[in-house]
Tab-separated table of N, CA and C in Angstrom:
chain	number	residue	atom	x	y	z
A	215	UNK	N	94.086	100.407	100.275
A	215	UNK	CA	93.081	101.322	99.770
A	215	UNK	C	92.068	100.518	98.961
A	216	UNK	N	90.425	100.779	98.973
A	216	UNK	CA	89.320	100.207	98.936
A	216	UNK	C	89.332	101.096	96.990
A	217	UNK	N	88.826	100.725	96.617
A	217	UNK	CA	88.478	101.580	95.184
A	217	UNK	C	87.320	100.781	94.474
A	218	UNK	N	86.203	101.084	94.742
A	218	UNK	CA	84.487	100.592	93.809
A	218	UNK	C	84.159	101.222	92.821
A	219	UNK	N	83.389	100.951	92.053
A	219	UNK	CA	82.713	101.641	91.456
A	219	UNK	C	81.859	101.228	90.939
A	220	UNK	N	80.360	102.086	91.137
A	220	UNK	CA	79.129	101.930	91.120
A	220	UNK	C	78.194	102.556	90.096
A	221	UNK	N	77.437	102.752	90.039
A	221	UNK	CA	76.139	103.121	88.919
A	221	UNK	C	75.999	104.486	89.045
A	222	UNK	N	76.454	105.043	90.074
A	222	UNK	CA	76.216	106.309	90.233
A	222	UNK	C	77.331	107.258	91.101
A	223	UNK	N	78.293	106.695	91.122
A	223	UNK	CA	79.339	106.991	91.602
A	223	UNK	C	80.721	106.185	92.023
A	224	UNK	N	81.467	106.420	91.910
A	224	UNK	CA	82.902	105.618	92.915
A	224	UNK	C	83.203	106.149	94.321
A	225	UNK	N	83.902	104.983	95.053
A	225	UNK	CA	83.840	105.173	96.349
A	225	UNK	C	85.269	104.816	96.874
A	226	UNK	N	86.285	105.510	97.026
A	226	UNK	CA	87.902	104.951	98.158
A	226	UNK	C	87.338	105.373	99.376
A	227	UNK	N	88.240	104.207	99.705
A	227	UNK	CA	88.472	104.457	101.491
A	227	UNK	C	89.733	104.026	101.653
A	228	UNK	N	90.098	104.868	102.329
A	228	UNK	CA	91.784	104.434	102.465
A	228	UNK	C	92.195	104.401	103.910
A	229	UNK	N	91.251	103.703	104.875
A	229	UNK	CA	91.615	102.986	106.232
A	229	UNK	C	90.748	104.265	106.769
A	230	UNK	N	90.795	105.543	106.569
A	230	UNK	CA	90.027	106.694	107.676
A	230	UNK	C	89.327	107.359	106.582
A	231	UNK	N	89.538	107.757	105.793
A	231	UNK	CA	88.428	108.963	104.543
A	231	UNK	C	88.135	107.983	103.775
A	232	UNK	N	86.210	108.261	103.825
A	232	UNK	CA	85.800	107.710	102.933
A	232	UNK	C	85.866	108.673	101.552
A	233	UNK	N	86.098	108.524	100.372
A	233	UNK	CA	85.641	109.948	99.148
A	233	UNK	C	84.738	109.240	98.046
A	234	UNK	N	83.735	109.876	98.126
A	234	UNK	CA	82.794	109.432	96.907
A	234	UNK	C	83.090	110.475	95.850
A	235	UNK	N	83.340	110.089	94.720
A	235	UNK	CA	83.553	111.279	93.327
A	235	UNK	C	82.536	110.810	92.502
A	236	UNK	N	81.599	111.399	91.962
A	236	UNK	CA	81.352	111.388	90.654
A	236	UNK	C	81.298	112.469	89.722
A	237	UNK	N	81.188	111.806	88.313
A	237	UNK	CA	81.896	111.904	87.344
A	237	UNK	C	80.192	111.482	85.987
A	238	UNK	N	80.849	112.688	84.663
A	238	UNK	CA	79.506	112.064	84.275
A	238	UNK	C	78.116	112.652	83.956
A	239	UNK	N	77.229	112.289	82.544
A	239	UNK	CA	75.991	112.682	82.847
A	239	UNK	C	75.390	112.346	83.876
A	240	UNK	N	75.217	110.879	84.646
A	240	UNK	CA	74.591	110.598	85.339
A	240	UNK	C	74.511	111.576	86.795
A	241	UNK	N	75.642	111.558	87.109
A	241	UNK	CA	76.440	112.764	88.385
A	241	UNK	C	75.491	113.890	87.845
A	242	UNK	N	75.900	114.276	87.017
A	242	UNK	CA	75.569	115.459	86.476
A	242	UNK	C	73.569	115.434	86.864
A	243	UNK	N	73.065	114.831	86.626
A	243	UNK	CA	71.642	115.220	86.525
A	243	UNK	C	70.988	113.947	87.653
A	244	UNK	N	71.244	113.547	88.652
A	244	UNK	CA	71.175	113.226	89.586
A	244	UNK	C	71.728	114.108	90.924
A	245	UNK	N	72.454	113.888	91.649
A	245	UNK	CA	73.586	114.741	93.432
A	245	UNK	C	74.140	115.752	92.798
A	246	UNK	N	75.463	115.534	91.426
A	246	UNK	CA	76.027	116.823	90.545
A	246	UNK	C	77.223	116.137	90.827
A	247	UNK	N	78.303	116.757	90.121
A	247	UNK	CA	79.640	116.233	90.012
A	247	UNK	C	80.416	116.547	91.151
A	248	UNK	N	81.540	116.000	91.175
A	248	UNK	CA	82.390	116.580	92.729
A	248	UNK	C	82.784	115.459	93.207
A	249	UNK	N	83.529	115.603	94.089
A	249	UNK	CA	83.624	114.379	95.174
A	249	UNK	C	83.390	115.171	96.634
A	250	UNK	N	83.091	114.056	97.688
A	250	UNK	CA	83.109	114.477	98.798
A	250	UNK	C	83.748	113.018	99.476
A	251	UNK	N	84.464	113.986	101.041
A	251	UNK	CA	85.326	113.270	101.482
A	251	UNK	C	84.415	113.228	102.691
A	252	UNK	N	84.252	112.264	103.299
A	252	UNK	CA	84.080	111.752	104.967
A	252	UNK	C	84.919	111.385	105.919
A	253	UNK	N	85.543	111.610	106.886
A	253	UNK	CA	86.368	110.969	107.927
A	253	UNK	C	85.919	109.445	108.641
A	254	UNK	N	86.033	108.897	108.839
A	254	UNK	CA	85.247	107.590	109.490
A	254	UNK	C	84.486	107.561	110.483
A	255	UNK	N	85.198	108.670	111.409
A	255	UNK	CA	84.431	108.988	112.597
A	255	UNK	C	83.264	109.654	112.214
A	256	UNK	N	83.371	110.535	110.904
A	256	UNK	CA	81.923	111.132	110.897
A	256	UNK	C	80.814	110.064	110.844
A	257	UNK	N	81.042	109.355	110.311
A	257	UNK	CA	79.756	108.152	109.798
A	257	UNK	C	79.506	107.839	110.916
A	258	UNK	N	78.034	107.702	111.561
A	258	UNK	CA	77.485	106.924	112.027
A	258	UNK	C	76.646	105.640	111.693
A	259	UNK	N	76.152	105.673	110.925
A	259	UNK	CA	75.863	104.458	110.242
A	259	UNK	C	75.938	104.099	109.076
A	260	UNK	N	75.956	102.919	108.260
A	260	UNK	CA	75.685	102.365	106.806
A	260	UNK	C	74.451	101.644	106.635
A	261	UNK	N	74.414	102.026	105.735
A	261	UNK	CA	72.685	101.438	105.493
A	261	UNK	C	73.309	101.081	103.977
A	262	UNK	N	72.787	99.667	104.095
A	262	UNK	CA	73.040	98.535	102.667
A	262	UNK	C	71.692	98.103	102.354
A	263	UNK	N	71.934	97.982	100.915
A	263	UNK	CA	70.701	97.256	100.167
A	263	UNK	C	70.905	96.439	99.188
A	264	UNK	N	71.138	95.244	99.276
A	264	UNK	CA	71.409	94.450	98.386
A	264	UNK	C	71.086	94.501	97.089
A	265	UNK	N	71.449	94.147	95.358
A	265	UNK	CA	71.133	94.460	94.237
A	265	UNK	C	70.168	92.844	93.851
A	266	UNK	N	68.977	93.615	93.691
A	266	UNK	CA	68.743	92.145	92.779
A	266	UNK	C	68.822	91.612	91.701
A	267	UNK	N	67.927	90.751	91.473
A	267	UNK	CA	67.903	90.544	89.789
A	267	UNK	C	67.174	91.873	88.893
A	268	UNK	N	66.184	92.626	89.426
A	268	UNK	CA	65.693	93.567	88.615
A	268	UNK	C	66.037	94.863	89.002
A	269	UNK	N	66.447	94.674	90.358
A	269	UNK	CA	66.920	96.002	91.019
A	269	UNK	C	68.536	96.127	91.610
A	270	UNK	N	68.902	97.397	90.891
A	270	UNK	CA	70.266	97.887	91.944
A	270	UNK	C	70.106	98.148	92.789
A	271	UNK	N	71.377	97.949	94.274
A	271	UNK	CA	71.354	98.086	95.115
A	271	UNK	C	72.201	99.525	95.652
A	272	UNK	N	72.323	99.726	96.891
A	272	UNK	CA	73.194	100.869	97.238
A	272	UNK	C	73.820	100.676	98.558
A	273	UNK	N	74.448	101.989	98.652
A	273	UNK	CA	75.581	101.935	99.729
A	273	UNK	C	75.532	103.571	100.753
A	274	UNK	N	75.158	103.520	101.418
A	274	UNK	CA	74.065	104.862	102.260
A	274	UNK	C	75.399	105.206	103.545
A	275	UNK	N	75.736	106.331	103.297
A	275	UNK	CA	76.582	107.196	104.714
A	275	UNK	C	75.565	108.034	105.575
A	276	UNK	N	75.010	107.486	106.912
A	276	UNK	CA	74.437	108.432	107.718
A	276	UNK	C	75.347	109.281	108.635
A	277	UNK	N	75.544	110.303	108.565
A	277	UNK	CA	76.047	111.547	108.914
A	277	UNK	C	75.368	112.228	109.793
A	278	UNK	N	76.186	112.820	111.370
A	278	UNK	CA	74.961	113.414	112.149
A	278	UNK	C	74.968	114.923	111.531
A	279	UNK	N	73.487	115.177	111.500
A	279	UNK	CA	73.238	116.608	110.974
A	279	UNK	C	72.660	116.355	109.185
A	280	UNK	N	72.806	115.085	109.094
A	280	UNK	CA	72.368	114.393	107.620
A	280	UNK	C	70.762	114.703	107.409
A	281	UNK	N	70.170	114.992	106.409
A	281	UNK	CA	68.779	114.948	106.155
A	281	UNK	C	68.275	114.199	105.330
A	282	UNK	N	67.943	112.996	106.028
A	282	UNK	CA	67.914	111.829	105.975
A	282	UNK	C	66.097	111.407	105.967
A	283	UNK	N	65.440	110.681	104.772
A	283	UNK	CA	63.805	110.839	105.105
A	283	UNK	C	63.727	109.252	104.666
A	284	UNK	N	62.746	108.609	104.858
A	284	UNK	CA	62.157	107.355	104.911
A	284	UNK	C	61.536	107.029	103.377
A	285	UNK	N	62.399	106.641	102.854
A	285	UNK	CA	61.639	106.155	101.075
A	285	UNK	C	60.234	105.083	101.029
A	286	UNK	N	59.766	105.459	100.464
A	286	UNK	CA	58.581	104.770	100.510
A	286	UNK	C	58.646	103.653	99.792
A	287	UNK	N	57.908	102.866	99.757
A	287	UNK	CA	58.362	100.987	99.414
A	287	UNK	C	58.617	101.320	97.785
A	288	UNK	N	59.342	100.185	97.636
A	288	UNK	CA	59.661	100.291	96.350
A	288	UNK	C	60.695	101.428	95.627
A	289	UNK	N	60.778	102.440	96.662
A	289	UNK	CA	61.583	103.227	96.197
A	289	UNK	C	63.211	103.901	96.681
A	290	UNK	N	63.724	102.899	97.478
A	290	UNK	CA	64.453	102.783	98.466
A	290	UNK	C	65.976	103.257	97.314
A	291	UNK	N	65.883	102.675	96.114
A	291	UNK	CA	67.107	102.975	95.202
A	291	UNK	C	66.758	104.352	94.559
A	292	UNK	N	65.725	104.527	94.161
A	292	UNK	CA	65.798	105.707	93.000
A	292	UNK	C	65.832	106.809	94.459
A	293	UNK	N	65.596	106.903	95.697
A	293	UNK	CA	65.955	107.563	96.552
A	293	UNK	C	67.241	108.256	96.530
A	294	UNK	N	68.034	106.423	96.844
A	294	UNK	CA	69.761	106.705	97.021
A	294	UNK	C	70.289	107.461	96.549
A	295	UNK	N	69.834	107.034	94.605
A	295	UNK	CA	70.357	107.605	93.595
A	295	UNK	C	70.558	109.095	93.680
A	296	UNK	N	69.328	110.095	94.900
A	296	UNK	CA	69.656	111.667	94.653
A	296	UNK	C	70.309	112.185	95.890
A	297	UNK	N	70.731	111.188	96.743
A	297	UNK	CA	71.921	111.393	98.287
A	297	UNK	C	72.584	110.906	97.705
A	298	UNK	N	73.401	112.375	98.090
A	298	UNK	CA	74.921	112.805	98.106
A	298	UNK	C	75.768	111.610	99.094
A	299	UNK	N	75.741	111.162	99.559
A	299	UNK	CA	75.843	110.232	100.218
A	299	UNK	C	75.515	108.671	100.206
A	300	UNK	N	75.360	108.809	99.245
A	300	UNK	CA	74.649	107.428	98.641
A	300	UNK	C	75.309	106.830	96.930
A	301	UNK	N	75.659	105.526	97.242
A	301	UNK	CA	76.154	105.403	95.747
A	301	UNK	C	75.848	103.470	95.564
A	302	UNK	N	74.577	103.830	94.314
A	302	UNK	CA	73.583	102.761	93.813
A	302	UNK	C	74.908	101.882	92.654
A	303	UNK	N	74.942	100.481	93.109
A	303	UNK	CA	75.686	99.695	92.230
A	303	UNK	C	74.636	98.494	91.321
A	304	UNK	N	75.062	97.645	90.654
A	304	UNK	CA	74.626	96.913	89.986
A	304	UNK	C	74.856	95.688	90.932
A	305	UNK	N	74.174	94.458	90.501
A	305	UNK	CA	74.317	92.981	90.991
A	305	UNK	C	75.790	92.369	90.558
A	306	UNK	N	76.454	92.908	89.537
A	306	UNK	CA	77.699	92.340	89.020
A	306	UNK	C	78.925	93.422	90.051
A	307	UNK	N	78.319	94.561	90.363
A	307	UNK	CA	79.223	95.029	91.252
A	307	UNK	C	79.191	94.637	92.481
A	308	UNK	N	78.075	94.303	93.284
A	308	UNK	CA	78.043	93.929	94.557
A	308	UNK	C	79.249	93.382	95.177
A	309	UNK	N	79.861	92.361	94.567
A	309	UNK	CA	80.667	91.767	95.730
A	309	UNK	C	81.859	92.490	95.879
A	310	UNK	N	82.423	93.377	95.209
A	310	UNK	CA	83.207	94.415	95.995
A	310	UNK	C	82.600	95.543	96.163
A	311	UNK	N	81.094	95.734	96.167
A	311	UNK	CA	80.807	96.797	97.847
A	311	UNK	C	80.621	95.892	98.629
A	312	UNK	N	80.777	94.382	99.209
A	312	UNK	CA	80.964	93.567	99.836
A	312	UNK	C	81.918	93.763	100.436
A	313	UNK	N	82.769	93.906	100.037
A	313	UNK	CA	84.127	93.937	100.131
A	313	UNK	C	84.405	95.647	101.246
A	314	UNK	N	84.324	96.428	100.525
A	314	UNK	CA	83.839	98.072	100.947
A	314	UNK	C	83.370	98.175	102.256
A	315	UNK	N	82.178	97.451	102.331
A	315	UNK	CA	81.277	97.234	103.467
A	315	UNK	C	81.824	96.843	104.329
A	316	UNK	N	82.948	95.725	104.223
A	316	UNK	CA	83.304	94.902	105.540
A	316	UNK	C	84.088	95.287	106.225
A	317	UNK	N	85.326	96.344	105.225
A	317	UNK	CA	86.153	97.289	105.567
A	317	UNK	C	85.655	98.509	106.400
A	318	UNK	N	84.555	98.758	105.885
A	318	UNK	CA	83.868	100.406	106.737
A	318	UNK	C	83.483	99.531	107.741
A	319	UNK	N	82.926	98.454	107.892
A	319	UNK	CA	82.356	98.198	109.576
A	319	UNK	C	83.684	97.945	110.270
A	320	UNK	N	84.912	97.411	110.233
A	320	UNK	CA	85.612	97.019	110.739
A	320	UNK	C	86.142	98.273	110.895
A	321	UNK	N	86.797	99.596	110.496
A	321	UNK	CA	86.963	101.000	110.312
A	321	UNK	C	86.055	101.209	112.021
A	322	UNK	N	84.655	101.390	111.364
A	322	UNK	CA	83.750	101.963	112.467
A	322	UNK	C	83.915	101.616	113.662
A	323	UNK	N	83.904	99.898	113.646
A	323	UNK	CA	83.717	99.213	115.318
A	323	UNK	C	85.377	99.948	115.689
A	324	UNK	N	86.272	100.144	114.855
A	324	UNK	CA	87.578	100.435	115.526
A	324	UNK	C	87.397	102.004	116.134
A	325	UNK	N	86.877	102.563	115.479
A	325	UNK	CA	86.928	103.914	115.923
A	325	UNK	C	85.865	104.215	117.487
A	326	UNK	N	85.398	103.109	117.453
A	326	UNK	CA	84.055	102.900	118.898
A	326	UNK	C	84.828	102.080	119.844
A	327	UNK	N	86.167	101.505	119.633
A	327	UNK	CA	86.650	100.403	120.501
A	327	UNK	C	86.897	101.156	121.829
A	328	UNK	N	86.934	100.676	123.092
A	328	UNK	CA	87.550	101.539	123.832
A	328	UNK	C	88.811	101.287	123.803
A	329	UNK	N	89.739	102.623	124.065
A	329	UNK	CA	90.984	102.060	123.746
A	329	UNK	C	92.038	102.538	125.084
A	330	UNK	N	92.901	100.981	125.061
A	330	UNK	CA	93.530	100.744	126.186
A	330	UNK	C	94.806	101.361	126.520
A	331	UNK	N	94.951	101.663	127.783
A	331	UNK	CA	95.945	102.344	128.079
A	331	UNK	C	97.308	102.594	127.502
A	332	UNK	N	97.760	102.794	126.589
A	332	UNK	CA	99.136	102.469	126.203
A	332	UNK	C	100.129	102.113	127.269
A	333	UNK	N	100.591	101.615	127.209
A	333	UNK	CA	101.831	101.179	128.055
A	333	UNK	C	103.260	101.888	127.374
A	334	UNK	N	103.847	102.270	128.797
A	334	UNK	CA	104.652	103.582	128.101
A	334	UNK	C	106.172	103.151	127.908
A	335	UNK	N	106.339	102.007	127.186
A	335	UNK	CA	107.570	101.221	126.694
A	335	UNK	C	108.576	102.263	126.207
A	336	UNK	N	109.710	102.279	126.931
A	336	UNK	CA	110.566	103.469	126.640
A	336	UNK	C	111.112	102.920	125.396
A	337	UNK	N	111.283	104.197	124.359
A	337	UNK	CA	111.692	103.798	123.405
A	337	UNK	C	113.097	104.196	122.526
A	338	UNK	N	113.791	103.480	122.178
A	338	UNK	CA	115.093	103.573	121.792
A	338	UNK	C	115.532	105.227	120.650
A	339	UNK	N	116.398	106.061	120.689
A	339	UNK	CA	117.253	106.493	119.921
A	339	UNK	C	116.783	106.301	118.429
A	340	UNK	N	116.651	104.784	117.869
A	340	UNK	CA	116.958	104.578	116.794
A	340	UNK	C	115.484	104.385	116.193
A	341	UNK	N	114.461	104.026	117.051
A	341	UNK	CA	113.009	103.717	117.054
A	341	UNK	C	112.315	105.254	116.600
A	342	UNK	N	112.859	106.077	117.822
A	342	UNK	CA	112.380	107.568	117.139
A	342	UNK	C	112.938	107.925	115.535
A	343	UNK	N	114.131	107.798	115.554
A	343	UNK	CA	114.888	107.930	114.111
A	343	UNK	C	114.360	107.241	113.199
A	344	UNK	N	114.003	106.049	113.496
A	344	UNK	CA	113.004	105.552	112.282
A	344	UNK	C	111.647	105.922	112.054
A	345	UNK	N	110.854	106.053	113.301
A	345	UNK	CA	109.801	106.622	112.971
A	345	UNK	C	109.384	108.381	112.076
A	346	UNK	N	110.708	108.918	112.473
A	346	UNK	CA	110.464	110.459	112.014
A	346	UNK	C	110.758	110.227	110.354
A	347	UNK	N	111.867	108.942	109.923
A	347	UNK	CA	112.186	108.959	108.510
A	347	UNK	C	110.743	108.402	108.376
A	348	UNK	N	110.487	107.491	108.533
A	348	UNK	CA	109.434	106.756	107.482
A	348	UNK	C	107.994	108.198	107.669
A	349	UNK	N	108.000	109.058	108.478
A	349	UNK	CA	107.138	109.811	108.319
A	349	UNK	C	107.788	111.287	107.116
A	350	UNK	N	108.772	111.217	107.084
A	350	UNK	CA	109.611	112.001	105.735
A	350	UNK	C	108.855	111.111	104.565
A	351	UNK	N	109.502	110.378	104.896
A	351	UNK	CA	109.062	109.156	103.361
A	351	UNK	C	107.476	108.978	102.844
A	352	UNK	N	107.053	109.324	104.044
A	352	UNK	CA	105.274	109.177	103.716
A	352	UNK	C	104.912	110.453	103.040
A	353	UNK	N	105.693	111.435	103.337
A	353	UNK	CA	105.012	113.122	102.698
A	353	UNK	C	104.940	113.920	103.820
A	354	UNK	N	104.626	113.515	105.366
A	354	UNK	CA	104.131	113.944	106.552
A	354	UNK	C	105.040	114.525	106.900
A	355	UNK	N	106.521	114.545	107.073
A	355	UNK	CA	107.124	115.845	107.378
A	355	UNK	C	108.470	116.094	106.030
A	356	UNK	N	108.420	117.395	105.764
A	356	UNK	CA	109.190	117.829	105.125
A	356	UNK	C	110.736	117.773	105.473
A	357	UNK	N	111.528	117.446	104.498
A	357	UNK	CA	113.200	117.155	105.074
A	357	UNK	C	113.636	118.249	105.625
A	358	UNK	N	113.415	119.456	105.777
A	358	UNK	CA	113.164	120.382	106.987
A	358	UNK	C	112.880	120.092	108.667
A	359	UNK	N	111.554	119.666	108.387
A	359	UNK	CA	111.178	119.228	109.669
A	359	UNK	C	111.934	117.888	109.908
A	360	UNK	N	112.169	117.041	109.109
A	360	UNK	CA	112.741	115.905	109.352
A	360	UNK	C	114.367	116.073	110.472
A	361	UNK	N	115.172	117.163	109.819
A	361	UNK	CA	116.160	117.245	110.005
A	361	UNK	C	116.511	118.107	111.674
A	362	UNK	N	114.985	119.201	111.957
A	362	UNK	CA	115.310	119.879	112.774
A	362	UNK	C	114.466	118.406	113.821
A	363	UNK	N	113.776	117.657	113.562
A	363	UNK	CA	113.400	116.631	115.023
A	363	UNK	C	114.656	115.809	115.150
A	364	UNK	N	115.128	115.454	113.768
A	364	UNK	CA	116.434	114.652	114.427
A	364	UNK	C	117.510	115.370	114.954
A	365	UNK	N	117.632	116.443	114.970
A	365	UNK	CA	118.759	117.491	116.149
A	365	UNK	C	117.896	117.374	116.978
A	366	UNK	N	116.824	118.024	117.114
A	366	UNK	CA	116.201	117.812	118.739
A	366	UNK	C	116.302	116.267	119.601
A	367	UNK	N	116.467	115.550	118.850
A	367	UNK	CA	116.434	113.843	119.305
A	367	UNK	C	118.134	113.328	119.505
A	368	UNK	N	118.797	114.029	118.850
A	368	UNK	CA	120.297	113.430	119.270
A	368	UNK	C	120.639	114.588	119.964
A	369	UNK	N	120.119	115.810	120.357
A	369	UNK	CA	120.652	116.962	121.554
A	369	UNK	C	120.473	116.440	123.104
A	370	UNK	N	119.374	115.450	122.966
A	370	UNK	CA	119.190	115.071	124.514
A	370	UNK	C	120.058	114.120	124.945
């Protein structure tokens, strides 16, 4: 899990949801407080802007159905700053939205990969049994459900 935080918001990504929260006067009288969550697939693009020496930079989610307008020079940050979708960092933060960044493109190109046939490797008794615990163990099924897939899996 990715965890930033920026000038105008924080940002996790935890391999598929991106969530921006902010928090804050700034939140407050800029986008407004809240968080919002993205799926990976929603994003279609990132749009980066490096921080300089006099200027912060940002970190831009294009979303289809996004209303999205063209900042006029010079004003490309104090833009960001009022999309909801957008979260402006400092030059001392940059290198972990560096970091952020490299993760969401690698995220994206995965979700665009074409993906190859699985090969249908029969799989063992004990392979299912492990997979259904470690999905107990994750939160994903309740020791309920846990208990009625493993009768269905040792009935056959």
């Amino acid at each position: 899990m990715s965890e930033v935080k920026g000038q105008s918001g924080q940002i996790q990504f935890d391999g598929q949801y991106i969530t921006i929260t902010r928090k804050g006067f700034l939140a407050r009288t800029t986008v407004g407080k809240g968080e919002k969550r993205l799926h990976i697939s929603q994003v279609s693009a990132v749009q980066w802007k490096p921080a300089g020496p006099f200027m912060n930079g940002f970190i831009q989610f294009t979303v289809p159905g996004g209303n999205e307008r063209r900042s006029a020079f010079g004003s490309q940050t104090t833009s960001a700053a009022q999309d909801e979708n957008s979260v402006v960092f400092t030059k001392k933060q940059q290198p972990e939205f560096e970091k952020l960044r490299a993760a969401l493109d690698a995220a994206i190109a995965a979700q665009h990969a074409p993906q190859a046939p699985a090969a249908a490797a029969p799989s063992s008794l004990a392979d299912e049994l492990g997979k259904l615990a470690a999905l107990r163990q994750q939160g994903i099924l309740s020791e309920a459900e846990f208990e009625q897939q493993k009768a269905r899996l040792l009935a056959q």
